[in-house]
XYZ file of C-alpha atoms in Angstrom:
236
model
C -80.377 -14.343 247.978
C -84.037 -13.810 247.126
C -83.956 -16.699 244.667
C -82.319 -18.941 247.298
C -84.966 -18.094 249.909
C -87.751 -18.787 247.414
C -86.140 -22.091 246.416
C -85.881 -23.186 250.063
C -89.516 -22.250 250.662
C -90.654 -24.228 247.614
C -88.563 -27.216 248.687
C -90.254 -27.231 252.097
C -93.701 -27.012 250.496
C -92.772 -29.816 248.090
C -91.723 -32.046 250.965
C -94.823 -31.284 253.063
C -97.307 -31.581 250.208
C -96.022 -34.681 248.401
C -94.070 -36.434 251.204
C -91.597 -37.829 248.671
C -88.921 -40.383 249.494
C -85.618 -38.907 250.595
C -83.788 -39.747 247.380
C -86.417 -37.907 245.356
C -86.364 -34.936 247.723
C -82.542 -34.846 247.487
C -82.829 -34.859 243.701
C -85.293 -31.980 243.892
C -82.898 -30.011 246.116
C -80.032 -30.665 243.696
C -82.065 -29.409 240.736
C -83.222 -26.345 242.708
C -79.638 -25.534 243.754
C -78.343 -25.804 240.193
C -81.209 -23.617 238.955
C -80.602 -20.941 241.606
C -76.846 -20.628 241.033
C -76.910 -21.075 237.273
C -78.826 -17.823 236.753
C -76.143 -15.448 238.193
C -73.396 -17.584 236.650
C -74.906 -17.324 233.179
C -75.585 -13.631 233.761
C -71.913 -13.037 234.543
C -70.595 -15.279 231.779
C -72.828 -13.476 229.297
C -71.161 -10.173 230.180
C -74.273 -8.598 231.651
C -72.746 -8.123 235.098
C -69.772 -6.259 233.626
C -72.088 -4.112 231.535
C -74.108 -3.231 234.634
C -70.947 -2.362 236.572
C -69.608 -0.169 233.767
C -72.955 1.594 233.452
C -73.039 2.167 237.206
C -69.477 3.518 237.204
C -70.277 5.825 234.298
C -73.369 7.233 236.002
C -71.591 7.626 239.319
C -68.615 9.383 237.748
C -70.853 11.806 235.860
C -72.892 12.593 238.981
C -69.756 13.078 241.108
C -68.213 15.322 238.466
C -71.222 17.636 238.318
C -71.478 17.757 242.111
C -67.782 18.536 242.574
C -67.700 21.185 239.845
C -70.713 22.935 241.364
C -69.219 22.815 244.849
C -65.903 24.132 243.532
C -67.702 27.008 241.821
C -69.327 27.976 245.124
C -66.016 27.774 246.980
C -64.284 29.919 244.360
C -66.911 32.639 244.810
C -66.400 32.571 248.567
C -62.625 32.705 248.246
C -62.829 35.576 245.790
C -65.191 37.486 248.051
C -62.710 37.159 250.926
C -59.752 38.141 248.702
C -57.925 34.853 249.253
C -56.102 34.962 245.920
C -54.093 31.769 246.477
C -57.340 29.892 247.131
C -58.945 31.324 243.997
C -55.977 30.208 241.900
C -56.153 26.736 243.415
C -59.883 26.550 242.690
C -59.172 27.365 239.035
C -56.389 24.776 238.914
C -58.567 22.096 240.478
C -61.414 22.898 238.104
C -59.052 22.302 235.174
C -57.894 19.022 236.743
C -61.496 17.868 237.189
C -62.339 18.760 233.595
C -59.319 16.889 232.215
C -60.013 13.869 234.429
C -63.648 13.732 233.298
C -62.587 13.949 229.653
C -60.130 11.080 230.117
C -62.838 8.951 231.735
C -65.259 9.609 228.889
C -62.825 9.081 226.030
C -60.519 6.352 227.307
C -62.218 4.266 229.990
C -66.005 4.364 229.656
C -67.293 1.252 227.902
C -63.980 -0.598 228.187
C -63.909 -4.071 229.714
C -60.808 -3.224 231.725
C -60.321 -0.024 233.655
C -57.504 1.032 236.020
C -59.742 1.160 239.090
C -56.810 1.833 241.440
C -55.924 4.983 239.524
C -59.508 6.141 238.977
C -60.621 5.713 242.586
C -57.426 7.154 244.060
C -57.459 10.190 241.763
C -61.079 10.887 242.628
C -60.370 10.506 246.345
C -57.464 12.960 246.137
C -59.627 15.448 244.227
C -62.231 15.273 246.984
C -59.523 15.904 249.591
C -58.428 18.983 247.659
C -61.996 20.326 247.577
C -62.355 19.659 251.293
C -59.121 21.570 251.883
C -60.513 24.553 249.989
C -63.691 24.270 252.031
C -61.537 24.429 255.171
C -59.699 27.442 253.742
C -63.049 29.210 253.395
C -63.871 28.383 257.014
C -60.487 29.705 258.135
C -61.069 32.851 256.063
C -64.340 33.478 257.869
C -62.652 33.014 261.229
C -59.935 35.502 260.255
C -62.580 38.021 259.260
C -64.255 37.533 262.625
C -60.954 38.061 264.432
C -60.323 41.188 262.393
C -63.753 42.605 263.208
C -63.884 41.799 266.908
C -60.374 41.141 268.071
C -58.702 44.498 267.575
C -61.492 47.024 268.064
C -60.945 49.611 270.791
C -63.352 50.155 273.653
C -63.695 53.930 273.726
C -64.721 55.822 276.826
C -62.308 54.171 279.225
C -58.668 55.064 279.657
C -57.710 53.614 283.050
C -54.716 51.366 283.455
C -56.806 48.265 284.188
C -58.724 48.683 280.960
C -55.492 49.183 279.048
C -54.102 45.919 280.444
C -57.296 44.087 279.484
C -57.036 45.449 275.981
C -53.421 44.345 275.677
C -54.256 40.829 276.868
C -57.178 40.563 274.488
C -55.122 41.887 271.593
C -52.363 39.362 272.316
C -54.899 36.533 272.509
C -56.515 37.467 269.207
C -53.124 37.957 267.589
C -52.199 34.409 268.593
C -55.475 33.121 267.174
C -54.840 35.026 263.952
C -51.360 33.573 263.572
C -52.660 30.052 264.211
C -55.397 30.412 261.608
C -53.032 31.911 259.049
C -50.652 29.011 259.649
C -53.515 26.530 259.191
C -54.553 28.193 255.937
C -51.000 28.078 254.665
C -50.781 24.379 255.542
C -54.006 23.587 253.707
C -52.892 25.442 250.597
C -49.466 23.778 250.683
C -51.037 20.336 250.997
C -53.306 21.093 248.051
C -50.325 22.075 245.936
C -48.743 18.700 246.698
C -51.977 16.964 245.707
C -52.163 18.947 242.458
C -48.563 18.091 241.577
C -49.189 14.387 242.219
C -52.419 14.399 240.191
C -50.715 16.138 237.282
C -47.660 13.858 237.321
C -49.843 10.747 237.424
C -52.104 12.027 234.641
C -49.065 12.556 232.397
C -47.894 8.989 233.008
C -51.403 7.647 232.432
C -51.583 9.417 229.078
C -48.456 7.564 227.928
C -49.501 4.086 229.053
C -50.308 1.587 226.322
C -51.717 -1.343 228.309
C -53.973 -1.513 231.345
C -51.611 -3.926 233.097
C -49.078 -1.113 233.522
C -51.332 1.081 235.657
C -50.633 -0.757 238.889
C -46.863 -0.254 238.408
C -46.926 3.535 238.222
C -44.512 5.199 240.626
C -46.670 8.328 240.627
C -49.735 6.246 241.497
C -47.962 5.006 244.625
C -47.240 8.632 245.529
C -50.879 9.514 244.905
C -52.045 6.693 247.174
C -49.605 7.797 249.884
C -50.812 11.404 249.775
C -54.418 10.247 249.859
C -53.761 8.153 252.960
C -51.979 11.045 254.679
C -54.873 13.380 253.931
C -57.337 10.802 255.261
C -55.392 10.406 258.501
C -55.396 14.164 259.057
C -59.194 14.201 258.768
C -59.289 16.347 255.636
């Protein structure tokens, strides 16, 4: 775009300064157009565009991996502190999945002219959903702790019937909130387990594939895409 703007500007200056005949000006425009579009064409044909894209993908993958591993480490500490054992186990499982995925990227795909972008992008998207689910589990854990601290404490010093009724109503309300949050946590953990199963199944199939053309035909990849779309629609 920059080259095109510069070429147009030079063409206008050429026409104003030299006042050439139209056929000569048309020839100048033709030469300028060929020059402008030949540069990116030669750049792509020479393989430089692909090299830039692969380098960008490699850097992005490495940065995302480090960011996700660090975030997962923080979430695991929070889950452990709140004694959410199922969440801790899932954090360990996801950490292993991330490590294996990163190793596959480094050893099998980086530097290759062809990469299964559908698999790579979908797997990464599902991994991010799983981390977000664990983040939501931590938030639910905090809310449960708050309910436990403030929802069932007794207000000493009053024993009249009105106060007793108020206590019962408040206890029922907090009990409902507790059940809702526990149900939400269970749903998040169950969804993560489905994501882990799909990631593992797909990774096994990927390991056995001999040609890149077969990636798009994976049944497990279709399942992975479906789960990713479902998770996106639920806002997680």
